[in-house]
């Protein structure tokens, strides 16, 4: 993301997700926790308060898989990729919310190409001590993905940033 985002400005953030190419089981870590940059690296931030209003998943492989998107306020591990979730009790306190994506959320755009899931949820409020928010994914079915077949698009509003 380029440029400076200021208070009450809304932006869309796109993130290509990296997945394992082996089959997942329900309850496996599908995407390890990743930092999602909201502000540019030139902005020094003590506290960043965000509201996430919108989420879409673009699936280039039309797997239309069920999974949970886990939102965290700090960089805490959910566990090892393609293994059962193994987050510690202390690290679990950094989970702000999970949003479930189900097969019924998807619409196929092109029969041999891709699909999109638009997921409805109540706004998510996150306070971060740096310029990032953090997400991970937990599989809720048995699917096989390509390494770069999933994209996440978030609608984010910066509510406050202490410089």
CSV table of C-alpha atoms in Angstrom, one decimal, residues 7-122:
chain,number,residue,atom,x,y,z
A,7,UNK,CA,-8.1,9.3,10.4
A,8,UNK,CA,-11.5,8.2,9.1
A,9,UNK,CA,-10.2,7.4,5.7
A,10,UNK,CA,-11.4,4.1,4.2
A,11,UNK,CA,-9.2,2.0,2.0
A,12,UNK,CA,-9.3,-1.4,0.4
A,13,UNK,CA,-6.4,-3.7,1.1
A,14,UNK,CA,-5.6,-6.7,-1.1
A,15,UNK,CA,-3.5,-9.6,0.1
A,16,UNK,CA,-2.4,-12.6,-1.9
A,17,UNK,CA,-2.6,-15.5,0.6
A,18,UNK,CA,0.0,-18.3,0.5
A,19,UNK,CA,-1.3,-21.8,1.0
A,20,UNK,CA,0.1,-25.3,1.1
A,21,UNK,CA,-0.5,-27.4,-2.0
A,22,UNK,CA,-1.3,-30.5,0.1
A,23,UNK,CA,-4.8,-31.4,1.2
A,24,UNK,CA,-6.0,-29.7,4.4
A,25,UNK,CA,-8.1,-31.4,7.1
A,26,UNK,CA,-10.7,-29.5,9.0
A,27,UNK,CA,-9.0,-27.6,11.9
A,28,UNK,CA,-5.7,-27.3,10.1
A,29,UNK,CA,-3.8,-23.9,9.9
A,30,UNK,CA,-4.5,-22.9,6.3
A,31,UNK,CA,-2.6,-19.6,6.3
A,32,UNK,CA,-0.1,-18.8,9.0
A,33,UNK,CA,-0.5,-15.5,10.7
A,34,UNK,CA,0.5,-12.7,8.3
A,35,UNK,CA,1.0,-8.9,8.8
A,36,UNK,CA,-1.4,-6.9,6.7
A,37,UNK,CA,0.1,-3.4,6.3
A,38,UNK,CA,-2.5,-0.6,6.8
A,39,UNK,CA,-0.2,2.4,6.9
A,40,UNK,CA,3.0,3.1,5.0
A,41,UNK,CA,6.3,2.3,6.6
A,42,UNK,CA,7.2,6.0,6.8
A,43,UNK,CA,4.4,6.6,9.4
A,44,UNK,CA,5.4,6.0,13.0
A,45,UNK,CA,2.4,4.8,15.0
A,46,UNK,CA,2.0,4.0,18.7
A,47,UNK,CA,-1.7,2.9,18.6
A,48,UNK,CA,-3.7,2.3,15.5
A,49,UNK,CA,-7.5,1.8,15.8
A,50,UNK,CA,-9.2,0.2,12.8
A,51,UNK,CA,-12.7,-0.8,11.7
A,52,UNK,CA,-13.0,-3.6,9.1
A,53,UNK,CA,-16.3,-3.4,7.3
A,54,UNK,CA,-16.0,-5.6,4.3
A,55,UNK,CA,-14.3,-8.8,3.3
A,56,UNK,CA,-14.1,-10.7,0.0
A,57,UNK,CA,-12.2,-13.8,-0.9
A,58,UNK,CA,-11.2,-14.4,-4.6
A,59,UNK,CA,-10.6,-18.0,-5.3
A,60,UNK,CA,-8.7,-18.5,-8.6
A,61,UNK,CA,-9.1,-22.3,-8.3
A,62,UNK,CA,-12.8,-22.4,-7.6
A,63,UNK,CA,-12.3,-24.6,-4.5
A,64,UNK,CA,-15.0,-22.7,-2.7
A,65,UNK,CA,-13.7,-24.0,0.6
A,66,UNK,CA,-15.0,-23.4,4.1
A,67,UNK,CA,-12.5,-21.7,6.5
A,68,UNK,CA,-12.3,-19.2,9.3
A,69,UNK,CA,-10.5,-15.9,8.9
A,70,UNK,CA,-8.9,-15.1,12.3
A,71,UNK,CA,-8.2,-11.4,13.0
A,72,UNK,CA,-5.5,-10.7,15.6
A,73,UNK,CA,-4.2,-7.5,17.2
A,74,UNK,CA,-0.6,-8.8,17.4
A,75,UNK,CA,1.6,-11.2,15.5
A,76,UNK,CA,0.8,-14.4,17.3
A,77,UNK,CA,1.2,-17.9,15.8
A,78,UNK,CA,-1.9,-20.1,15.2
A,79,UNK,CA,0.5,-23.1,14.7
A,80,UNK,CA,2.2,-24.8,11.8
A,81,UNK,CA,0.9,-24.7,8.2
A,82,UNK,CA,-1.3,-27.7,7.3
A,83,UNK,CA,-1.3,-29.0,10.9
A,84,UNK,CA,-3.9,-28.7,13.7
A,85,UNK,CA,-4.2,-25.3,15.3
A,86,UNK,CA,-1.8,-25.1,18.3
A,87,UNK,CA,-2.1,-21.5,19.6
A,88,UNK,CA,-1.1,-21.0,23.2
A,89,UNK,CA,-3.5,-19.7,25.8
A,90,UNK,CA,-1.6,-16.5,26.2
A,91,UNK,CA,-1.4,-15.9,22.4
A,92,UNK,CA,-5.1,-16.7,22.0
A,93,UNK,CA,-5.8,-13.5,23.9
A,94,UNK,CA,-4.7,-11.6,20.8
A,95,UNK,CA,-7.6,-13.0,18.7
A,96,UNK,CA,-10.1,-10.2,18.1
A,97,UNK,CA,-12.6,-12.1,16.0
A,98,UNK,CA,-13.1,-14.9,13.6
A,99,UNK,CA,-15.2,-14.7,10.5
A,100,UNK,CA,-16.5,-17.9,8.9
A,101,UNK,CA,-16.5,-18.4,5.1
A,102,UNK,CA,-18.7,-21.2,3.8
A,103,UNK,CA,-19.3,-22.8,0.4
A,104,UNK,CA,-22.6,-20.9,0.2
A,105,UNK,CA,-20.8,-17.6,0.3
A,106,UNK,CA,-19.2,-18.2,-3.1
A,107,UNK,CA,-20.4,-17.1,-6.5
A,108,UNK,CA,-18.6,-18.6,-9.6
A,109,UNK,CA,-17.5,-15.9,-11.9
A,110,UNK,CA,-16.2,-18.0,-14.8
A,111,UNK,CA,-16.7,-21.8,-15.0
A,112,UNK,CA,-13.0,-22.5,-15.6
A,113,UNK,CA,-11.6,-19.5,-13.9
A,114,UNK,CA,-12.5,-18.1,-10.5
A,115,UNK,CA,-15.1,-17.5,-7.8
A,116,UNK,CA,-15.7,-14.8,-5.2
A,117,UNK,CA,-17.1,-14.9,-1.7
A,118,UNK,CA,-18.5,-11.8,-0.2
A,119,UNK,CA,-18.9,-12.4,3.5
A,120,UNK,CA,-21.3,-10.3,5.7
A,121,UNK,CA,-20.3,-9.7,9.4
A,122,UNK,CA,-20.6,-7.0,12.0
